[in-house]
Amino acid sequence: MINQRLETVCDIATKSYTRIQQDFKDINPIVGINQKMREMGVPVDAVTIDCLKSGKRIIMILHDHHPDIVQYQFSFKDKDPDEKFEQIQFTELTVTKLYDWTKGYFQPNAI
């Protein structure tokens, strides 16, 4: 079951993805939704954006108990995420913000 906040983040990711595809042919992000933590009783949804070419991953966490916050981390697909996540207000996660994150982190010369 997809809740409204997850649906909103998916819409933002889709629009950001479209812009990235138009502007950067070398970045081909893959967006994923993970609700497996819910199966274990943790009220959390995760959205990942992966770059297969670089192995980099952006993780966004939506926690039911903190509906106004999106936790996020720039990590790598083949490594477990760090325990420390950054956070922003849910309303600050925009198409432009996600586009900038994706462009900045997935570019070959980015960290």
mmCIF file of N, CA, C and O in Angstrom:
data_model
loop_
_atom_site.group_PDB
_atom_site.id
_atom_site.type_symbol
_atom_site.label_atom_id
_atom_site.label_comp_id
_atom_site.label_asym_id
_atom_site.label_seq_id
_atom_site.Cartn_x
_atom_site.Cartn_y
_atom_site.Cartn_z
ATOM 1 N N MET A 1 0.845 -1.186 0.000
ATOM 2 C CA MET A 1 0.000 0.000 0.000
ATOM 3 C C MET A 1 0.888 1.245 0.000
ATOM 4 O O MET A 1 1.790 1.365 0.822
ATOM 5 N N ILE A 2 0.648 2.136 -0.906
ATOM 6 C CA ILE A 2 1.448 3.361 -1.006
ATOM 7 C C ILE A 2 0.669 4.503 -0.359
ATOM 8 O O ILE A 2 -0.469 4.784 -0.741
ATOM 9 N N ASN A 3 1.301 5.140 0.621
ATOM 10 C CA ASN A 3 0.643 6.269 1.270
ATOM 11 C C ASN A 3 0.887 7.550 0.474
ATOM 12 O O ASN A 3 1.677 7.566 -0.472
ATOM 13 N N GLN A 4 0.229 8.608 0.870
ATOM 14 C CA GLN A 4 0.285 9.865 0.120
ATOM 15 C C GLN A 4 1.706 10.449 0.063
ATOM 16 O O GLN A 4 2.131 10.932 -0.972
ATOM 17 N N ARG A 5 2.428 10.380 1.176
ATOM 18 C CA ARG A 5 3.787 10.946 1.173
ATOM 19 C C ARG A 5 4.691 10.174 0.222
ATOM 20 O O ARG A 5 5.466 10.762 -0.520
ATOM 21 N N LEU A 6 4.588 8.854 0.241
ATOM 22 C CA LEU A 6 5.396 8.043 -0.666
ATOM 23 C C LEU A 6 5.017 8.326 -2.112
ATOM 24 O O LEU A 6 5.882 8.436 -2.979
ATOM 25 N N GLU A 7 3.741 8.473 -2.362
ATOM 26 C CA GLU A 7 3.288 8.797 -3.719
ATOM 27 C C GLU A 7 3.852 10.147 -4.173
ATOM 28 O O GLU A 7 4.300 10.289 -5.313
ATOM 29 N N THR A 8 3.875 11.115 -3.272
ATOM 30 C CA THR A 8 4.429 12.436 -3.591
ATOM 31 C C THR A 8 5.914 12.329 -3.925
ATOM 32 O O THR A 8 6.382 12.911 -4.908
ATOM 33 N N VAL A 9 6.674 11.582 -3.118
ATOM 34 C CA VAL A 9 8.110 11.425 -3.375
ATOM 35 C C VAL A 9 8.331 10.704 -4.707
ATOM 36 O O VAL A 9 9.232 11.068 -5.471
ATOM 37 N N CYS A 10 7.500 9.723 -5.014
ATOM 38 C CA CYS A 10 7.616 9.021 -6.299
ATOM 39 C C CYS A 10 7.348 9.967 -7.464
ATOM 40 O O CYS A 10 8.041 9.905 -8.486
ATOM 41 N N ASP A 11 6.367 10.842 -7.317
ATOM 42 C CA ASP A 11 6.085 11.833 -8.365
ATOM 43 C C ASP A 11 7.274 12.781 -8.544
ATOM 44 O O ASP A 11 7.662 13.101 -9.671
ATOM 45 N N ILE A 12 7.857 13.229 -7.431
ATOM 46 C CA ILE A 12 9.021 14.106 -7.492
ATOM 47 C C ILE A 12 10.177 13.383 -8.181
ATOM 48 O O ILE A 12 10.864 13.944 -9.040
ATOM 49 N N ALA A 13 10.398 12.126 -7.804
ATOM 50 C CA ALA A 13 11.494 11.345 -8.396
ATOM 51 C C ALA A 13 11.284 11.148 -9.893
ATOM 52 O O ALA A 13 12.232 11.238 -10.678
ATOM 53 N N THR A 14 10.055 10.894 -10.301
ATOM 54 C CA THR A 14 9.751 10.703 -11.724
ATOM 55 C C THR A 14 10.044 11.965 -12.519
ATOM 56 O O THR A 14 10.667 11.915 -13.587
ATOM 57 N N LYS A 15 9.627 13.105 -12.013
ATOM 58 C CA LYS A 15 9.869 14.372 -12.708
ATOM 59 C C LYS A 15 11.360 14.708 -12.742
ATOM 60 O O LYS A 15 11.872 15.189 -13.760
ATOM 61 N N SER A 16 12.045 14.456 -11.633
ATOM 62 C CA SER A 16 13.487 14.689 -11.588
ATOM 63 C C SER A 16 14.201 13.775 -12.582
ATOM 64 O O SER A 16 15.110 14.203 -13.304
ATOM 65 N N TYR A 17 13.810 12.502 -12.599
ATOM 66 C CA TYR A 17 14.384 11.513 -13.511
ATOM 67 C C TYR A 17 14.250 11.978 -14.966
ATOM 68 O O TYR A 17 15.204 11.899 -15.739
ATOM 69 N N THR A 18 13.080 12.479 -15.319
ATOM 70 C CA THR A 18 12.841 12.953 -16.685
ATOM 71 C C THR A 18 13.798 14.079 -17.040
ATOM 72 O O THR A 18 14.396 14.083 -18.126
ATOM 73 N N ARG A 19 13.986 15.018 -16.130
ATOM 74 C CA ARG A 19 14.917 16.129 -16.382
ATOM 75 C C ARG A 19 16.356 15.637 -16.492
ATOM 76 O O ARG A 19 17.105 16.085 -17.373
ATOM 77 N N ILE A 20 16.751 14.712 -15.610
ATOM 78 C CA ILE A 20 18.115 14.165 -15.654
ATOM 79 C C ILE A 20 18.353 13.471 -16.990
ATOM 80 O O ILE A 20 19.398 13.649 -17.620
ATOM 81 N N GLN A 21 17.395 12.676 -17.438
ATOM 82 C CA GLN A 21 17.527 11.950 -18.709
ATOM 83 C C GLN A 21 17.686 12.913 -19.888
ATOM 84 O O GLN A 21 18.426 12.632 -20.823
ATOM 85 N N GLN A 22 16.998 14.038 -19.834
ATOM 86 C CA GLN A 22 17.101 15.021 -20.908
ATOM 87 C C GLN A 22 18.453 15.730 -20.895
ATOM 88 O O GLN A 22 19.009 16.029 -21.946
ATOM 89 N N ASP A 23 18.978 15.999 -19.708
ATOM 90 C CA ASP A 23 20.183 16.816 -19.580
ATOM 91 C C ASP A 23 21.493 16.026 -19.532
ATOM 92 O O ASP A 23 22.540 16.573 -19.858
ATOM 93 N N PHE A 24 21.428 14.765 -19.106
ATOM 94 C CA PHE A 24 22.652 13.979 -18.910
ATOM 95 C C PHE A 24 22.454 12.570 -19.449
ATOM 96 O O PHE A 24 21.859 11.717 -18.793
ATOM 97 N N LYS A 25 22.981 12.322 -20.601
ATOM 98 C CA LYS A 25 22.839 11.000 -21.219
ATOM 99 C C LYS A 25 23.654 9.937 -20.489
ATOM 100 O O LYS A 25 23.354 8.757 -20.565
ATOM 101 N N ASP A 26 24.704 10.365 -19.757
ATOM 102 C CA ASP A 26 25.562 9.402 -19.067
ATOM 103 C C ASP A 26 25.026 8.999 -17.691
ATOM 104 O O ASP A 26 25.551 8.090 -17.062
ATOM 105 N N ILE A 27 23.992 9.683 -17.203
ATOM 106 C CA ILE A 27 23.378 9.314 -15.927
ATOM 107 C C ILE A 27 22.048 8.641 -16.250
ATOM 108 O O ILE A 27 21.181 9.234 -16.869
ATOM 109 N N ASN A 28 21.913 7.418 -15.844
ATOM 110 C CA ASN A 28 20.674 6.676 -16.086
ATOM 111 C C ASN A 28 20.168 6.157 -14.736
ATOM 112 O O ASN A 28 20.350 4.987 -14.408
ATOM 113 N N PRO A 29 19.557 7.049 -13.938
ATOM 114 C CA PRO A 29 19.168 6.652 -12.587
ATOM 115 C C PRO A 29 18.032 5.626 -12.584
ATOM 116 O O PRO A 29 17.189 5.610 -13.470
ATOM 117 N N ILE A 30 18.074 4.770 -11.580
ATOM 118 C CA ILE A 30 17.015 3.782 -11.381
ATOM 119 C C ILE A 30 16.382 4.072 -10.029
ATOM 120 O O ILE A 30 17.061 4.109 -9.004
ATOM 121 N N VAL A 31 15.074 4.294 -10.041
ATOM 122 C CA VAL A 31 14.344 4.621 -8.827
ATOM 123 C C VAL A 31 13.686 3.358 -8.301
ATOM 124 O O VAL A 31 13.058 2.613 -9.060
ATOM 125 N N GLY A 32 13.839 3.121 -7.001
ATOM 126 C CA GLY A 32 13.230 1.955 -6.375
ATOM 127 C C GLY A 32 12.474 2.339 -5.121
ATOM 128 O O GLY A 32 12.801 3.314 -4.448
ATOM 129 N N ILE A 33 11.444 1.556 -4.811
ATOM 130 C CA ILE A 33 10.664 1.734 -3.590
ATOM 131 C C ILE A 33 10.827 0.470 -2.765
ATOM 132 O O ILE A 33 10.699 -0.645 -3.287
ATOM 133 N N ASN A 34 11.101 0.655 -1.483
ATOM 134 C CA ASN A 34 11.266 -0.496 -0.599
ATOM 135 C C ASN A 34 10.351 -0.328 0.611
ATOM 136 O O ASN A 34 10.475 0.640 1.350
ATOM 137 N N GLN A 35 9.444 -1.288 0.778
ATOM 138 C CA GLN A 35 8.539 -1.276 1.916
ATOM 139 C C GLN A 35 8.752 -2.511 2.799
ATOM 140 O O GLN A 35 7.913 -2.862 3.611
ATOM 141 N N LYS A 36 9.900 -3.156 2.656
ATOM 142 C CA LYS A 36 10.191 -4.376 3.411
ATOM 143 C C LYS A 36 10.282 -4.146 4.909
ATOM 144 O O LYS A 36 9.992 -5.042 5.692
ATOM 145 N N MET A 37 10.676 -2.952 5.320
ATOM 146 C CA MET A 37 10.761 -2.693 6.756
ATOM 147 C C MET A 37 9.373 -2.745 7.394
ATOM 148 O O MET A 37 9.234 -3.131 8.548
ATOM 149 N N ARG A 38 8.358 -2.395 6.637
ATOM 150 C CA ARG A 38 6.981 -2.485 7.139
ATOM 151 C C ARG A 38 6.617 -3.932 7.462
ATOM 152 O O ARG A 38 5.908 -4.193 8.427
ATOM 153 N N GLU A 39 7.123 -4.853 6.641
ATOM 154 C CA GLU A 39 6.869 -6.268 6.884
ATOM 155 C C GLU A 39 7.475 -6.726 8.207
ATOM 156 O O GLU A 39 7.008 -7.699 8.799
ATOM 157 N N MET A 40 8.493 -6.015 8.685
ATOM 158 C CA MET A 40 9.147 -6.340 9.953
ATOM 159 C C MET A 40 8.598 -5.486 11.097
ATOM 160 O O MET A 40 9.147 -5.483 12.192
ATOM 161 N N GLY A 41 7.546 -4.711 10.820
ATOM 162 C CA GLY A 41 6.919 -3.919 11.865
ATOM 163 C C GLY A 41 7.472 -2.528 12.057
ATOM 164 O O GLY A 41 7.088 -1.833 12.994
ATOM 165 N N VAL A 42 8.361 -2.094 11.179
ATOM 166 C CA VAL A 42 8.926 -0.741 11.272
ATOM 167 C C VAL A 42 8.166 0.147 10.279
ATOM 168 O O VAL A 42 8.158 -0.138 9.080
ATOM 169 N N PRO A 43 7.505 1.215 10.770
ATOM 170 C CA PRO A 43 6.662 2.050 9.909
ATOM 171 C C PRO A 43 7.458 3.007 9.020
ATOM 172 O O PRO A 43 7.402 4.223 9.177
ATOM 173 N N VAL A 44 8.215 2.429 8.078
ATOM 174 C CA VAL A 44 9.136 3.206 7.244
ATOM 175 C C VAL A 44 9.027 2.751 5.791
ATOM 176 O O VAL A 44 8.897 1.567 5.512
ATOM 177 N N ASP A 45 9.083 3.717 4.885
ATOM 178 C CA ASP A 45 9.236 3.450 3.453
ATOM 179 C C ASP A 45 10.581 4.022 3.031
ATOM 180 O O ASP A 45 11.019 5.047 3.557
ATOM 181 N N ALA A 46 11.221 3.367 2.079
ATOM 182 C CA ALA A 46 12.494 3.862 1.560
ATOM 183 C C ALA A 46 12.380 4.025 0.049
ATOM 184 O O ALA A 46 11.764 3.199 -0.629
ATOM 185 N N VAL A 47 12.963 5.084 -0.438
ATOM 186 C CA VAL A 47 13.065 5.318 -1.875
ATOM 187 C C VAL A 47 14.556 5.410 -2.180
ATOM 188 O O VAL A 47 15.291 6.141 -1.516
ATOM 189 N N THR A 48 14.993 4.631 -3.162
ATOM 190 C CA THR A 48 16.399 4.670 -3.554
ATOM 191 C C THR A 48 16.507 5.145 -4.998
ATOM 192 O O THR A 48 15.637 4.878 -5.815
ATOM 193 N N ILE A 49 17.580 5.838 -5.267
ATOM 194 C CA ILE A 49 17.916 6.236 -6.633
ATOM 195 C C ILE A 49 19.338 5.746 -6.858
ATOM 196 O O ILE A 49 20.257 6.151 -6.141
ATOM 197 N N ASP A 50 19.501 4.851 -7.795
ATOM 198 C CA ASP A 50 20.797 4.232 -8.064
ATOM 199 C C ASP A 50 21.347 4.677 -9.409
ATOM 200 O O ASP A 50 20.593 4.870 -10.358
ATOM 201 N N CYS A 51 22.664 4.787 -9.450
ATOM 202 C CA CYS A 51 23.372 5.002 -10.705
ATOM 203 C C CYS A 51 24.220 3.753 -10.934
ATOM 204 O O CYS A 51 25.200 3.523 -10.221
ATOM 205 N N LEU A 52 23.834 2.935 -11.894
ATOM 206 C CA LEU A 52 24.539 1.681 -12.134
ATOM 207 C C LEU A 52 25.975 1.897 -12.579
ATOM 208 O O LEU A 52 26.865 1.139 -12.219
ATOM 209 N N LYS A 53 26.192 2.952 -13.341
ATOM 210 C CA LYS A 53 27.533 3.228 -13.871
ATOM 211 C C LYS A 53 28.543 3.517 -12.761
ATOM 212 O O LYS A 53 29.664 3.015 -12.781
ATOM 213 N N SER A 54 28.144 4.288 -11.771
ATOM 214 C CA SER A 54 29.067 4.673 -10.698
ATOM 215 C C SER A 54 28.899 3.833 -9.434
ATOM 216 O O SER A 54 29.767 3.851 -8.565
ATOM 217 N N GLY A 55 27.774 3.136 -9.307
ATOM 218 C CA GLY A 55 27.498 2.368 -8.097
ATOM 219 C C GLY A 55 27.012 3.228 -6.939
ATOM 220 O O GLY A 55 26.853 2.754 -5.819
ATOM 221 N N LYS A 56 26.741 4.495 -7.214
ATOM 222 C CA LYS A 56 26.283 5.405 -6.167
ATOM 223 C C LYS A 56 24.774 5.279 -5.962
ATOM 224 O O LYS A 56 24.034 4.913 -6.875
ATOM 225 N N ARG A 57 24.346 5.607 -4.733
ATOM 226 C CA ARG A 57 22.933 5.486 -4.371
ATOM 227 C C ARG A 57 22.537 6.655 -3.473
ATOM 228 O O ARG A 57 23.288 7.054 -2.595
ATOM 229 N N ILE A 58 21.344 7.157 -3.723
ATOM 230 C CA ILE A 58 20.722 8.131 -2.825
ATOM 231 C C ILE A 58 19.572 7.391 -2.144
ATOM 232 O O ILE A 58 18.746 6.775 -2.825
ATOM 233 N N ILE A 59 19.542 7.444 -0.823
ATOM 234 C CA ILE A 59 18.491 6.784 -0.048
ATOM 235 C C ILE A 59 17.651 7.860 0.623
ATOM 236 O O ILE A 59 18.196 8.778 1.252
ATOM 237 N N MET A 60 16.337 7.738 0.512
ATOM 238 C CA MET A 60 15.425 8.627 1.222
ATOM 239 C C MET A 60 14.494 7.765 2.074
ATOM 240 O O MET A 60 13.935 6.784 1.588
ATOM 241 N N ILE A 61 14.356 8.149 3.337
ATOM 242 C CA ILE A 61 13.545 7.407 4.288
ATOM 243 C C ILE A 61 12.355 8.265 4.712
ATOM 244 O O ILE A 61 12.518 9.423 5.101
ATOM 245 N N LEU A 62 11.175 7.656 4.656
ATOM 246 C CA LEU A 62 9.941 8.307 5.104
ATOM 247 C C LEU A 62 9.421 7.514 6.298
ATOM 248 O O LEU A 62 9.018 6.359 6.153
ATOM 249 N N HIS A 63 9.457 8.117 7.462
ATOM 250 C CA HIS A 63 9.041 7.445 8.693
ATOM 251 C C HIS A 63 7.658 7.957 9.089
ATOM 252 O O HIS A 63 7.442 9.164 9.156
ATOM 253 N N ASP A 64 6.744 7.033 9.372
ATOM 254 C CA ASP A 64 5.376 7.421 9.740
ATOM 255 C C ASP A 64 5.330 8.313 10.975
ATOM 256 O O ASP A 64 4.457 9.170 11.083
ATOM 257 N N HIS A 65 6.250 8.112 11.913
ATOM 258 C CA HIS A 65 6.251 8.892 13.150
ATOM 259 C C HIS A 65 6.837 10.288 12.978
ATOM 260 O O HIS A 65 6.767 11.100 13.898
ATOM 261 N N HIS A 66 7.441 10.550 11.826
ATOM 262 C CA HIS A 66 8.024 11.864 11.527
ATOM 263 C C HIS A 66 7.580 12.294 10.129
ATOM 264 O O HIS A 66 8.406 12.402 9.209
ATOM 265 N N PRO A 67 6.291 12.552 9.955
ATOM 266 C CA PRO A 67 5.759 12.808 8.606
ATOM 267 C C PRO A 67 6.253 14.094 7.946
ATOM 268 O O PRO A 67 6.158 14.222 6.727
ATOM 269 N N ASP A 68 6.805 15.009 8.722
ATOM 270 C CA ASP A 68 7.258 16.275 8.145
ATOM 271 C C ASP A 68 8.726 16.253 7.749
ATOM 272 O O ASP A 68 9.268 17.260 7.306
ATOM 273 N N ILE A 69 9.370 15.078 7.899
ATOM 274 C CA ILE A 69 10.814 14.987 7.653
ATOM 275 C C ILE A 69 11.124 13.885 6.652
ATOM 276 O O ILE A 69 10.502 12.825 6.654
ATOM 277 N N VAL A 70 12.101 14.155 5.801
ATOM 278 C CA VAL A 70 12.674 13.136 4.920
ATOM 279 C C VAL A 70 14.127 12.970 5.355
ATOM 280 O O VAL A 70 14.886 13.939 5.388
ATOM 281 N N GLN A 71 14.480 11.753 5.721
ATOM 282 C CA GLN A 71 15.871 11.454 6.025
ATOM 283 C C GLN A 71 16.521 10.990 4.728
ATOM 284 O O GLN A 71 15.889 10.289 3.936
ATOM 285 N N TYR A 72 17.777 11.380 4.529
ATOM 286 C CA TYR A 72 18.439 10.990 3.279
ATOM 287 C C TYR A 72 19.923 10.758 3.512
ATOM 288 O O TYR A 72 20.506 11.233 4.483
ATOM 289 N N GLN A 73 20.493 10.003 2.588
ATOM 290 C CA GLN A 73 21.915 9.703 2.663
ATOM 291 C C GLN A 73 22.444 9.430 1.260
ATOM 292 O O GLN A 73 21.782 8.772 0.468
ATOM 293 N N PHE A 74 23.626 9.947 0.979
ATOM 294 C CA PHE A 74 24.333 9.613 -0.250
ATOM 295 C C PHE A 74 25.234 8.439 0.093
ATOM 296 O O PHE A 74 26.112 8.556 0.943
ATOM 297 N N SER A 75 25.023 7.315 -0.558
ATOM 298 C CA SER A 75 25.805 6.131 -0.226
ATOM 299 C C SER A 75 26.179 5.393 -1.502
ATOM 300 O O SER A 75 26.182 5.972 -2.580
ATOM 301 N N PHE A 76 26.462 4.111 -1.343
ATOM 302 C CA PHE A 76 26.838 3.276 -2.473
ATOM 303 C C PHE A 76 25.978 2.025 -2.491
ATOM 304 O O PHE A 76 25.624 1.486 -1.442
ATOM 305 N N LYS A 77 25.667 1.585 -3.671
ATOM 306 C CA LYS A 77 24.782 0.439 -3.856
ATOM 307 C C LYS A 77 25.331 -0.834 -3.211
ATOM 308 O O LYS A 77 24.586 -1.632 -2.657
ATOM 309 N N ASP A 78 26.641 -1.022 -3.250
ATOM 310 C CA ASP A 78 27.239 -2.258 -2.755
ATOM 311 C C ASP A 78 27.720 -2.162 -1.304
ATOM 312 O O ASP A 78 28.421 -3.045 -0.829
ATOM 313 N N LYS A 79 27.338 -1.093 -0.595
ATOM 314 C CA LYS A 79 27.730 -0.928 0.803
ATOM 315 C C LYS A 79 26.494 -0.659 1.651
ATOM 316 O O LYS A 79 25.548 -0.022 1.197
ATOM 317 N N ASP A 80 26.529 -1.143 2.883
ATOM 318 C CA ASP A 80 25.445 -0.830 3.805
ATOM 319 C C ASP A 80 25.467 0.666 4.105
ATOM 320 O O ASP A 80 26.543 1.261 4.225
ATOM 321 N N PRO A 81 24.290 1.255 4.247
ATOM 322 C CA PRO A 81 24.273 2.689 4.558
ATOM 323 C C PRO A 81 24.849 2.956 5.944
ATOM 324 O O PRO A 81 24.817 2.100 6.826
ATOM 325 N N ASP A 82 25.375 4.145 6.094
ATOM 326 C CA ASP A 82 25.863 4.607 7.379
ATOM 327 C C ASP A 82 24.647 4.761 8.304
ATOM 328 O O ASP A 82 23.523 4.928 7.848
ATOM 329 N N GLU A 83 24.879 4.738 9.596
ATOM 330 C CA GLU A 83 23.773 4.906 10.548
ATOM 331 C C GLU A 83 23.252 6.337 10.564
ATOM 332 O O GLU A 83 22.096 6.569 10.892
ATOM 333 N N LYS A 84 24.106 7.294 10.212
ATOM 334 C CA LYS A 84 23.720 8.703 10.282
ATOM 335 C C LYS A 84 23.119 9.164 8.951
ATOM 336 O O LYS A 84 23.738 9.055 7.906
ATOM 337 N N PHE A 85 21.892 9.644 9.036
ATOM 338 C CA PHE A 85 21.207 10.213 7.887
ATOM 339 C C PHE A 85 21.041 11.709 8.105
ATOM 340 O O PHE A 85 20.845 12.163 9.230
ATOM 341 N N GLU A 86 21.111 12.463 7.019
ATOM 342 C CA GLU A 86 20.776 13.879 7.059
ATOM 343 C C GLU A 86 19.252 13.973 7.002
ATOM 344 O O GLU A 86 18.571 12.988 6.697
ATOM 345 N N GLN A 87 18.718 15.152 7.265
ATOM 346 C CA GLN A 87 17.272 15.300 7.129
ATOM 347 C C GLN A 87 16.899 16.687 6.629
ATOM 348 O O GLN A 87 17.624 17.649 6.844
ATOM 349 N N ILE A 88 15.775 16.716 5.935
ATOM 350 C CA ILE A 88 15.195 17.973 5.478
ATOM 351 C C ILE A 88 13.694 17.908 5.738
ATOM 352 O O ILE A 88 13.133 16.822 5.932
ATOM 353 N N GLN A 89 13.075 19.049 5.711
ATOM 354 C CA GLN A 89 11.625 19.092 5.829
ATOM 355 C C GLN A 89 11.012 18.472 4.577
ATOM 356 O O GLN A 89 11.539 18.650 3.466
ATOM 357 N N PHE A 90 9.927 17.768 4.747
ATOM 358 C CA PHE A 90 9.264 17.125 3.620
ATOM 359 C C PHE A 90 8.945 18.141 2.515
ATOM 360 O O PHE A 90 9.118 17.858 1.335
ATOM 361 N N THR A 91 8.522 19.327 2.910
ATOM 362 C CA THR A 91 8.155 20.355 1.925
ATOM 363 C C THR A 91 9.357 20.886 1.149
ATOM 364 O O THR A 91 9.190 21.506 0.105
ATOM 365 N N GLU A 92 10.576 20.649 1.657
ATOM 366 C CA GLU A 92 11.780 21.097 0.963
ATOM 367 C C GLU A 92 12.237 20.125 -0.117
ATOM 368 O O GLU A 92 13.105 20.464 -0.930
ATOM 369 N N LEU A 93 11.689 18.916 -0.115
ATOM 370 C CA LEU A 93 12.050 17.940 -1.148
ATOM 371 C C LEU A 93 11.244 18.258 -2.403
ATOM 372 O O LEU A 93 10.069 17.945 -2.503
ATOM 373 N N THR A 94 11.905 18.912 -3.333
ATOM 374 C CA THR A 94 11.263 19.337 -4.568
ATOM 375 C C THR A 94 11.929 18.635 -5.753
ATOM 376 O O THR A 94 12.975 18.000 -5.606
ATOM 377 N N VAL A 95 11.334 18.782 -6.908
ATOM 378 C CA VAL A 95 11.925 18.232 -8.128
ATOM 379 C C VAL A 95 13.321 18.829 -8.328
ATOM 380 O O VAL A 95 14.277 18.110 -8.632
ATOM 381 N N THR A 96 13.451 20.124 -8.129
ATOM 382 C CA THR A 96 14.740 20.784 -8.304
ATOM 383 C C THR A 96 15.767 20.276 -7.296
ATOM 384 O O THR A 96 16.920 20.024 -7.652
ATOM 385 N N LYS A 97 15.373 20.098 -6.038
ATOM 386 C CA LYS A 97 16.286 19.596 -5.008
ATOM 387 C C LYS A 97 16.783 18.203 -5.385
ATOM 388 O O LYS A 97 17.976 17.920 -5.355
ATOM 389 N N LEU A 98 15.871 17.315 -5.768
ATOM 390 C CA LEU A 98 16.259 15.949 -6.117
ATOM 391 C C LEU A 98 17.084 15.922 -7.401
ATOM 392 O O LEU A 98 18.051 15.163 -7.510
ATOM 393 N N TYR A 99 16.757 16.763 -8.351
ATOM 394 C CA TYR A 99 17.547 16.901 -9.573
ATOM 395 C C TYR A 99 18.979 17.314 -9.227
ATOM 396 O O TYR A 99 19.943 16.727 -9.711
ATOM 397 N N ASP A 100 19.109 18.326 -8.369
ATOM 398 C CA ASP A 100 20.439 18.809 -7.982
ATOM 399 C C ASP A 100 21.230 17.732 -7.245
ATOM 400 O O ASP A 100 22.438 17.575 -7.479
ATOM 401 N N TRP A 101 20.572 17.001 -6.346
ATOM 402 C CA TRP A 101 21.251 15.904 -5.652
ATOM 403 C C TRP A 101 21.751 14.869 -6.647
ATOM 404 O O TRP A 101 22.892 14.428 -6.584
ATOM 405 N N THR A 102 20.864 14.466 -7.556
ATOM 406 C CA THR A 102 21.196 13.424 -8.523
ATOM 407 C C THR A 102 22.331 13.878 -9.432
ATOM 408 O O THR A 102 23.313 13.161 -9.626
ATOM 409 N N LYS A 103 22.200 15.060 -9.971
ATOM 410 C CA LYS A 103 23.237 15.613 -10.856
ATOM 411 C C LYS A 103 24.564 15.726 -10.114
ATOM 412 O O LYS A 103 25.599 15.270 -10.596
ATOM 413 N N GLY A 104 24.533 16.297 -8.936
ATOM 414 C CA GLY A 104 25.757 16.531 -8.187
ATOM 415 C C GLY A 104 26.434 15.260 -7.708
ATOM 416 O O GLY A 104 27.656 15.148 -7.761
ATOM 417 N N TYR A 105 25.658 14.295 -7.266
ATOM 418 C CA TYR A 105 26.252 13.088 -6.709
ATOM 419 C C TYR A 105 26.610 12.053 -7.766
ATOM 420 O O TYR A 105 27.591 11.337 -7.637
ATOM 421 N N PHE A 106 25.838 11.977 -8.833
ATOM 422 C CA PHE A 106 26.065 10.944 -9.837
ATOM 423 C C PHE A 106 27.020 11.363 -10.947
ATOM 424 O O PHE A 106 27.419 10.530 -11.752
ATOM 425 N N GLN A 107 27.375 12.620 -11.018
ATOM 426 C CA GLN A 107 28.336 13.059 -12.017
ATOM 427 C C GLN A 107 29.669 12.347 -11.765
ATOM 428 O O GLN A 107 30.052 12.159 -10.611
ATOM 429 N N PRO A 108 30.400 12.001 -12.799
ATOM 430 C CA PRO A 108 31.655 11.254 -12.632
ATOM 431 C C PRO A 108 32.658 11.895 -11.672
ATOM 432 O O PRO A 108 33.370 11.206 -10.987
ATOM 433 N N ASN A 109 32.711 13.206 -11.604
ATOM 434 C CA ASN A 109 33.699 13.863 -10.748
ATOM 435 C C ASN A 109 33.174 14.180 -9.356
ATOM 436 O O ASN A 109 33.879 14.770 -8.559
ATOM 437 N N ALA A 110 31.903 13.815 -9.076
ATOM 438 C CA ALA A 110 31.351 14.070 -7.752
ATOM 439 C C ALA A 110 31.921 13.076 -6.745
ATOM 440 O O ALA A 110 32.400 12.012 -7.097
ATOM 441 N N ILE A 111 31.851 13.433 -5.490
ATOM 442 C CA ILE A 111 32.386 12.602 -4.395
ATOM 443 C C ILE A 111 31.748 11.221 -4.409
ATOM 444 O O ILE A 111 30.620 11.027 -4.584
#
